[in-house]
Short mmCIF file of C-alpha atoms in Angstrom, two decimals:
data_model
loop_
_atom_site.label_atom_id
_atom_site.label_comp_id
_atom_site.label_asym_id
_atom_site.label_seq_id
_atom_site.Cartn_x
_atom_site.Cartn_y
_atom_site.Cartn_z
CA MET A 1 100.43 156.22 8.10
CA TRP A 2 97.19 154.58 10.89
CA MET A 3 97.84 158.44 12.09
CA LYS A 4 96.75 160.36 9.12
CA LEU A 5 93.89 157.21 8.78
CA LEU A 6 92.37 158.07 12.28
CA LEU A 7 91.88 161.71 11.21
CA ALA A 8 89.00 160.88 8.92
CA PHE A 9 86.80 160.08 12.32
CA ILE A 10 86.88 164.11 13.15
CA PRO A 11 84.84 164.40 10.40
CA ILE A 12 82.81 160.99 11.16
CA SER A 13 82.15 162.26 14.95
CA LEU A 14 80.66 165.50 13.91
CA LEU A 15 78.27 164.96 11.62
CA LEU A 16 76.90 162.06 13.79
CA GLU A 17 76.35 164.84 16.48
CA TRP A 18 75.72 167.71 14.54
CA VAL A 19 73.76 166.06 11.11
CA PHE A 20 72.88 162.89 12.02
CA HIS A 21 72.61 162.53 15.76
CA ALA A 22 73.11 159.68 16.63
CA PRO A 23 72.81 157.36 19.33
CA PRO A 24 75.14 158.27 22.40
CA LEU A 25 77.45 155.18 22.32
CA TRP A 26 78.32 156.19 18.99
CA ILE A 27 79.71 159.91 19.47
CA PHE A 28 81.28 158.63 22.84
CA ALA A 29 83.02 156.45 20.49
CA THR A 30 84.01 158.09 17.37
CA SER A 31 84.84 161.64 19.54
CA VAL A 32 87.86 158.65 21.87
CA ILE A 33 88.92 157.55 18.48
CA ALA A 34 89.29 161.37 17.01
CA ILE A 35 91.00 162.86 20.15
CA ILE A 36 93.93 160.25 19.39
CA PRO A 37 95.47 161.90 16.11
CA LEU A 38 94.74 165.25 17.46
CA ALA A 39 96.42 164.03 20.76
CA ASP A 40 99.67 162.95 18.51
CA LEU A 41 99.55 166.73 16.68
CA LEU A 42 99.98 168.36 19.43
CA ARG A 43 103.17 165.79 20.28
CA GLN A 44 104.42 166.77 16.83
CA GLY A 45 104.41 170.45 18.01
CA THR A 46 105.73 169.94 21.21
CA GLU A 47 108.44 168.51 19.83
CA GLN A 48 108.94 171.07 17.37
CA ILE A 49 108.97 173.66 20.45
CA ALA A 50 111.38 171.37 22.39
CA ALA A 51 113.93 171.74 19.91
CA ARG A 52 114.17 174.66 20.04
CA ALA A 53 113.84 175.76 23.65
CA GLY A 54 114.53 173.02 25.61
CA GLN A 55 113.14 169.60 27.31
CA THR A 56 111.54 172.35 30.16
CA ILE A 57 109.73 174.85 28.43
CA GLY A 58 108.62 172.03 25.68
CA GLY A 59 106.89 169.91 28.66
CA LEU A 60 105.81 172.31 29.62
CA LEU A 61 103.67 173.67 26.57
CA ASN A 62 103.04 169.46 26.16
CA VAL A 63 101.62 169.59 29.52
CA THR A 64 99.92 173.29 29.41
CA PHE A 65 97.68 172.32 25.91
CA GLY A 66 96.54 168.92 26.55
CA ASN A 67 95.80 169.89 30.11
CA LEU A 68 92.91 172.47 28.48
CA ALA A 69 91.09 170.00 26.48
CA GLU A 70 90.56 168.16 30.88
CA LEU A 71 89.48 171.78 31.74
CA ILE A 72 86.74 172.38 29.33
CA ILE A 73 85.66 168.67 29.64
CA ALA A 74 85.33 169.42 33.41
CA ILE A 75 83.65 172.52 32.97
CA PHE A 76 81.10 171.33 30.56
CA ILE A 77 80.69 168.14 33.35
CA LEU A 78 79.86 171.61 36.11
CA LEU A 79 78.18 172.96 33.95
CA GLY A 80 75.83 169.85 35.01
CA GLY A 81 76.04 170.03 38.43
CA ASN A 82 77.44 166.57 38.69
CA THR A 83 80.79 167.85 40.73
CA THR A 84 81.09 163.85 42.02
CA VAL A 85 82.03 162.73 38.14
CA VAL A 86 84.34 165.86 38.36
CA LYS A 87 86.21 165.66 41.13
CA ALA A 88 87.07 161.44 40.21
CA GLN A 89 88.13 163.22 36.66
CA ILE A 90 90.58 165.16 38.85
CA THR A 91 91.89 162.06 40.67
CA GLY A 92 91.91 160.17 37.54
CA SER A 93 94.26 162.18 35.79
CA ILE A 94 96.44 162.25 38.10
CA ILE A 95 97.09 159.01 39.07
CA GLY A 96 96.43 158.27 35.70
CA ASN A 97 99.63 161.01 34.39
CA ALA A 98 102.40 159.52 37.65
CA LEU A 99 100.95 156.34 36.97
CA LEU A 100 99.58 155.54 33.44
CA GLY A 101 101.39 157.90 31.65
CA LEU A 102 104.95 157.83 33.31
CA GLY A 103 105.03 153.54 33.57
CA LEU A 104 103.72 153.70 29.11
CA ALA A 105 106.51 156.30 28.83
CA ILE A 106 109.31 154.29 30.73
CA LEU A 107 108.36 150.30 29.31
CA ILE A 108 108.18 152.02 25.66
CA GLY A 109 111.40 153.43 25.68
CA SER A 110 113.14 150.94 27.47
CA PHE A 111 112.48 148.86 25.05
CA GLY A 112 115.59 147.37 23.62
CA ARG A 113 117.74 149.50 26.29
CA GLU A 114 119.30 148.45 29.99
CA ARG A 115 117.92 151.28 31.80
CA GLN A 116 117.52 155.16 30.73
CA LYS A 117 119.24 158.27 32.36
CA PHE A 118 117.65 161.33 33.27
CA ASN A 119 117.56 164.57 35.73
CA ARG A 120 117.49 163.85 39.01
CA GLU A 121 117.07 167.44 40.14
CA ASN A 122 114.63 168.22 37.82
CA ALA A 123 112.71 164.77 39.42
CA GLY A 124 113.11 165.60 42.85
CA GLN A 125 111.31 168.95 42.44
CA LEU A 126 108.89 167.11 41.23
CA ASN A 127 108.17 164.28 43.40
CA SER A 128 109.02 167.22 45.92
CA MET A 129 105.63 169.12 43.61
CA LEU A 130 103.53 166.07 44.77
CA PHE A 131 103.91 165.77 47.80
CA LEU A 132 102.86 169.25 48.04
CA VAL A 133 99.87 167.48 46.10
CA VAL A 134 98.99 165.00 48.52
CA ILE A 135 99.33 167.43 51.39
CA ALA A 136 96.56 170.13 49.82
CA LEU A 137 94.43 167.09 49.15
CA LEU A 138 94.51 164.98 51.77
CA ILE A 139 93.61 168.73 54.57
CA PRO A 140 90.31 169.16 53.00
CA ALA A 141 89.21 165.50 53.52
CA LEU A 142 90.82 165.58 57.29
CA PHE A 143 88.82 169.15 58.33
CA ASP A 144 85.49 167.25 56.81
CA TYR A 145 86.55 164.39 59.15
CA THR A 146 86.84 166.30 61.88
CA GLU A 147 84.20 168.66 61.83
CA ARG A 148 81.53 166.13 61.78
CA LEU A 149 83.39 164.89 65.35
CA PRO A 150 81.14 166.16 68.12
CA ASP A 151 82.99 168.38 70.23
CA PHE A 152 83.76 170.30 66.61
CA LEU A 153 80.77 172.99 66.57
CA ALA A 154 79.48 172.69 62.86
CA GLY A 155 76.75 170.87 64.28
CA SER A 156 74.21 170.44 60.34
CA ALA A 157 75.55 169.46 57.58
CA ALA A 158 74.44 173.19 56.07
CA ALA A 159 76.87 174.69 58.14
CA ARG A 160 79.93 171.58 57.25
CA GLY A 161 79.11 172.79 54.15
CA ASN A 162 79.88 175.95 53.92
CA LEU A 163 83.65 176.14 55.77
CA ASP A 164 85.09 173.28 53.14
CA GLU A 165 83.57 176.14 50.47
CA TYR A 166 85.46 178.63 52.55
CA LEU A 167 88.55 176.30 53.29
CA SER A 168 88.47 174.78 48.90
CA LEU A 169 88.22 178.76 48.33
CA GLY A 170 91.27 178.66 50.34
CA VAL A 171 93.08 176.63 49.09
CA ALA A 172 93.12 176.72 44.93
CA GLY A 173 94.87 180.04 46.29
CA VAL A 174 97.81 178.63 47.89
CA LEU A 175 98.14 175.92 45.18
CA ILE A 176 97.51 178.54 42.06
CA ALA A 177 99.83 180.76 43.79
CA VAL A 178 102.57 178.22 44.69
CA TYR A 179 101.98 176.88 40.88
CA ALA A 180 103.03 180.30 39.77
CA LEU A 181 106.00 180.41 41.63
CA ASN A 182 107.30 176.61 40.65
CA LEU A 183 106.78 178.69 37.07
CA VAL A 184 109.24 181.22 38.27
CA TYR A 185 111.89 179.12 39.96
CA THR A 186 111.97 176.64 37.22
CA LEU A 187 112.38 178.76 33.67
CA VAL A 188 113.37 181.76 35.86
CA THR A 189 115.63 182.33 39.28
CA HIS A 190 117.01 178.12 38.46
CA LYS A 191 116.38 177.27 34.65
CA ASP A 192 120.16 176.04 34.74
CA VAL A 193 119.99 174.11 37.39
CA PHE A 194 116.82 171.58 35.02
CA ALA A 195 118.31 172.54 31.53
CA ARG A 196 121.69 170.12 33.12
CA GLY A 197 121.31 166.55 30.99
CA GLU A 198 119.44 167.93 28.47
CA GLU A 199 121.79 168.58 25.32
CA GLU A 200 124.66 165.27 25.74
CA GLY A 201 122.11 162.37 23.37
CA GLU A 202 118.63 163.69 23.68
CA HIS A 203 118.03 165.55 20.86
CA ASP A 204 117.66 164.38 17.22
CA ASP A 205 119.31 165.70 14.46
CA SER A 206 117.18 164.03 11.73
CA LEU A 207 113.93 166.05 12.68
CA THR A 208 112.21 168.92 10.48
CA LEU A 209 112.38 171.68 11.92
CA TRP A 210 108.79 173.47 11.17
CA PRO A 211 109.16 176.94 11.02
CA VAL A 212 107.91 178.83 14.64
CA TRP A 213 104.15 179.74 13.43
CA LYS A 214 103.57 176.85 12.01
CA ALA A 215 104.15 174.79 15.12
CA ALA A 216 102.22 177.10 16.99
CA ALA A 217 99.71 176.77 14.88
CA VAL A 218 99.33 173.49 14.71
CA MET A 219 99.27 173.26 19.21
CA VAL A 220 96.46 175.65 19.04
CA GLY A 221 94.57 173.72 15.72
CA ALA A 222 94.90 170.28 17.93
CA THR A 223 93.58 172.30 21.02
CA VAL A 224 90.52 173.67 19.36
CA LEU A 225 90.25 170.65 18.36
CA ILE A 226 90.19 168.47 21.14
CA ALA A 227 87.86 170.63 23.24
CA VAL A 228 84.95 169.92 20.41
CA GLU A 229 85.65 166.75 20.78
CA SER A 230 85.48 166.08 24.69
CA GLU A 231 82.67 168.85 24.71
CA MET A 232 80.55 165.82 22.50
CA LEU A 233 82.05 162.95 24.35
CA SER A 234 81.50 164.56 28.19
CA GLY A 235 77.44 165.20 26.20
CA ALA A 236 77.18 161.68 25.75
CA LEU A 237 78.86 160.13 28.94
CA GLU A 238 75.46 160.25 30.82
CA ALA A 239 73.57 158.10 28.11
CA THR A 240 77.35 156.39 27.55
CA SER A 241 77.28 154.78 30.92
CA THR A 242 73.80 154.28 31.35
CA GLN A 243 74.03 151.77 27.65
CA LEU A 244 77.12 150.10 28.65
CA GLY A 245 76.08 149.21 32.79
CA LEU A 246 78.99 151.17 34.30
CA SER A 247 78.86 153.50 36.77
CA PRO A 248 79.37 157.36 36.15
CA PHE A 249 82.11 157.91 38.14
CA PHE A 250 84.62 154.88 36.45
CA LEU A 251 83.51 156.89 33.72
CA GLY A 252 84.88 159.61 34.72
CA ILE A 253 87.91 158.47 36.67
CA ILE A 254 89.25 156.31 34.05
CA VAL A 255 87.33 156.59 30.88
CA LEU A 256 87.64 160.54 30.58
CA ALA A 257 90.82 161.33 32.65
CA VAL A 258 92.42 158.95 30.11
CA VAL A 259 91.15 160.78 26.85
CA GLY A 260 91.40 164.41 28.51
CA ASN A 261 95.53 163.60 29.20
CA PHE A 262 95.71 160.96 25.86
CA ALA A 263 97.47 164.12 24.28
CA GLU A 264 100.39 163.84 27.01
CA TYR A 265 100.35 160.09 26.97
CA ILE A 266 101.33 159.66 23.09
CA ALA A 267 104.11 162.99 24.33
CA GLY A 268 105.35 160.89 26.88
CA SER A 269 105.40 157.56 24.89
CA TYR A 270 107.07 159.10 21.91
CA PHE A 271 109.62 161.29 23.54
CA ALA A 272 110.84 158.11 25.49
CA ARG A 273 110.94 156.03 22.37
CA GLN A 274 113.04 158.66 21.14
CA GLY A 275 115.72 158.50 24.30
CA LYS A 276 114.17 161.86 25.84
CA LEU A 277 112.98 160.21 28.92
CA GLY A 278 113.76 163.19 30.48
CA LEU A 279 111.17 165.19 29.15
CA ALA A 280 108.32 162.27 29.38
CA VAL A 281 109.09 162.47 32.42
CA ASN A 282 108.02 166.44 32.44
CA ILE A 283 105.29 165.08 30.62
CA ALA A 284 103.72 162.80 32.95
CA VAL A 285 104.46 163.86 36.81
CA GLY A 286 104.84 167.65 35.37
CA ALA A 287 100.83 167.01 34.13
CA THR A 288 99.70 165.60 37.63
CA ILE A 289 100.94 168.62 39.30
CA GLN A 290 99.69 171.05 37.18
CA VAL A 291 95.77 169.23 37.70
CA ALA A 292 96.07 169.28 41.03
CA LEU A 293 97.94 173.07 41.45
CA PHE A 294 96.27 174.34 38.90
CA THR A 295 93.29 173.13 36.52
CA ALA A 296 91.34 171.64 39.66
CA PRO A 297 91.45 174.83 42.40
CA VAL A 298 90.73 177.02 39.07
CA LEU A 299 87.54 174.52 38.66
CA VAL A 300 87.07 175.21 42.53
CA ILE A 301 86.70 179.12 41.70
CA ILE A 302 85.27 178.44 38.55
CA SER A 303 82.52 176.01 39.81
CA TYR A 304 80.81 179.49 42.62
CA LEU A 305 81.79 181.84 39.46
CA ILE A 306 78.91 179.89 37.83
CA GLY A 307 76.48 179.16 40.22
CA LYS A 308 77.53 175.39 40.83
CA PRO A 309 79.86 176.02 43.99
CA MET A 310 82.26 172.59 44.21
CA ASN A 311 85.50 171.71 47.18
CA LEU A 312 87.97 169.65 47.02
CA VAL A 313 87.03 167.77 50.10
CA PHE A 314 87.64 163.82 48.26
CA SER A 315 85.43 161.61 50.69
CA SER A 316 86.45 158.22 49.25
CA PRO A 317 89.65 156.82 51.04
CA LEU A 318 89.92 155.00 47.65
CA GLU A 319 90.80 158.63 46.24
CA LEU A 320 92.59 159.22 49.04
CA VAL A 321 94.39 156.71 49.31
CA ALA A 322 94.76 156.67 45.21
CA ILE A 323 96.73 159.68 45.09
CA VAL A 324 99.14 159.26 47.99
CA ALA A 325 100.28 156.06 45.62
CA ALA A 326 100.79 157.13 42.78
CA ALA A 327 102.85 159.78 44.99
CA LEU A 328 104.65 157.14 46.79
CA THR A 329 105.21 154.57 43.48
CA VAL A 330 106.41 157.60 41.51
CA THR A 331 108.88 159.52 43.75
CA THR A 332 109.99 155.55 43.93
CA VAL A 333 110.72 155.21 40.32
CA THR A 334 111.99 158.62 39.39
CA LYS A 335 114.28 160.00 42.65
CA ASP A 336 117.83 158.02 41.25
CA GLY A 337 117.56 159.43 38.36
CA GLU A 338 117.63 156.49 36.14
CA ALA A 339 114.47 153.53 34.80
CA THR A 340 114.17 150.26 33.23
CA TRP A 341 111.60 148.61 31.38
CA PHE A 342 110.62 147.01 34.88
CA GLU A 343 109.55 149.95 36.74
CA GLY A 344 107.27 151.12 33.75
CA VAL A 345 105.51 147.52 34.92
CA LEU A 346 104.93 148.67 38.29
CA LEU A 347 103.79 151.95 37.97
CA ILE A 348 100.95 150.50 34.89
CA ALA A 349 100.12 147.19 37.78
CA VAL A 350 98.97 149.72 40.68
CA TYR A 351 97.54 151.75 37.68
CA LEU A 352 95.21 148.59 37.36
CA LEU A 353 94.92 147.83 40.52
CA LEU A 354 93.45 151.38 41.39
CA ALA A 355 90.74 150.96 38.14
CA LEU A 356 90.37 147.63 39.22
CA ALA A 357 89.13 148.87 42.71
CA PHE A 358 87.30 152.04 40.89
CA PHE A 359 85.52 149.44 38.68
CA PHE A 360 83.61 147.84 41.50
CA VAL A 361 83.06 150.37 44.10
CA THR A 362 79.54 151.84 43.90
CA PRO A 363 79.93 155.53 45.24
CA ARG A 364 76.47 157.60 45.86
CA MET A 365 76.08 160.15 42.59
CA GLU A 366 74.03 163.66 43.48
CA GLY A 367 70.73 163.80 43.56
CA GLU A 368 70.34 159.96 44.29
CA ALA A 369 68.91 159.42 48.39
CA ALA A 370 71.65 158.67 50.82
CA THR A 371 70.39 155.01 52.25
CA LEU A 372 69.08 151.75 50.62
CA PRO A 373 66.59 149.43 51.17
CA ILE A 374 67.34 146.32 52.66
CA SER A 375 66.41 144.47 49.56
CA SER A 376 68.93 146.59 47.53
CA LEU A 377 72.29 146.10 49.96
CA SER A 378 72.33 142.14 47.93
CA THR A 379 72.28 142.97 44.53
CA PRO A 380 75.18 144.39 43.03
CA PRO A 381 75.42 146.75 41.11
CA ALA A 382 74.54 147.56 37.26
CA HIS A 383 78.54 147.22 35.81
CA VAL A 384 79.26 144.30 37.69
CA HIS A 385 75.90 142.92 37.25
CA SER A 386 76.60 143.27 33.69
CA LEU A 387 80.38 141.79 33.84
CA ARG A 388 78.74 138.65 35.48
CA LEU A 389 77.33 138.22 32.36
#
């Protein structure tokens, strides 16, 4: 019932944006709330498809439709030329889906249950892809660091930037190809392996099936509305960050990433509560993989097409450590094919620790000076100062 009530925030947010031209903070807040019931509608459509086609396809559809909103948010931010926030959003989506999304699903799904089991083969395949994600995102950063050394030839920042761009385009092409081949492996050549464990105790006989056209229409309609709300949200980002005393980097890596992936969080937690933890794992970890192997490379290509080039060099060691930590933690939790509520707590705890670090970090955004006056070094960043107050 409360999800239906929250649907009222869709017209409210549209009126505030297009009719009343309300302050950005109001638009930002109402858009965030409006995305919640839309994410639940997306979850319902996924459940209908999964009931017919199985968890693997159902999870893939949920991940794909859920990530469309995130892709659209990132494109609008790219048009503004703020590639740092886009990269932060990519990092936030990877750690948010893998740690927060999966942690919530395991924790909520384990209430009243000693443990839940899921397909080990599927989890193993997902974990292998996670380590490919780590390697793919580490290589551009290490390459950039290598070219800064005196024994290498990229003597200027411009030359190094060109090399970073060429490498990022090559990496993007490889990642998209691997992601496509992974779909062939999972859905065609080895589909029987990944279908095991879906039959026993994981289907809800009480579910009233919709016509296929209705399920598809709900998913498409919810995705379109999520995209509209996401565009409004991204437009209010900079003014909201200033008003709240938060850095755009923090909003990108935590707030925008969580909002952009809220559909996956709701769907994963719901299915885990229904005893379908295998589908929840497919959604949470699958969304992480799709962001890194498809969404991020596509954004790199789009950035060049629109004249706002973005590379895959994550220059912040904290972002790289966060991605590695997410992959290692998820692999440790899922390698045995079963989970308990405390493992969900561990995943969420790692996410909260990383979120705290990102809150206090003070990255330099595009257009800001590379050096600060000495007098400013003792001054805390705006969002830390507001926290102290």
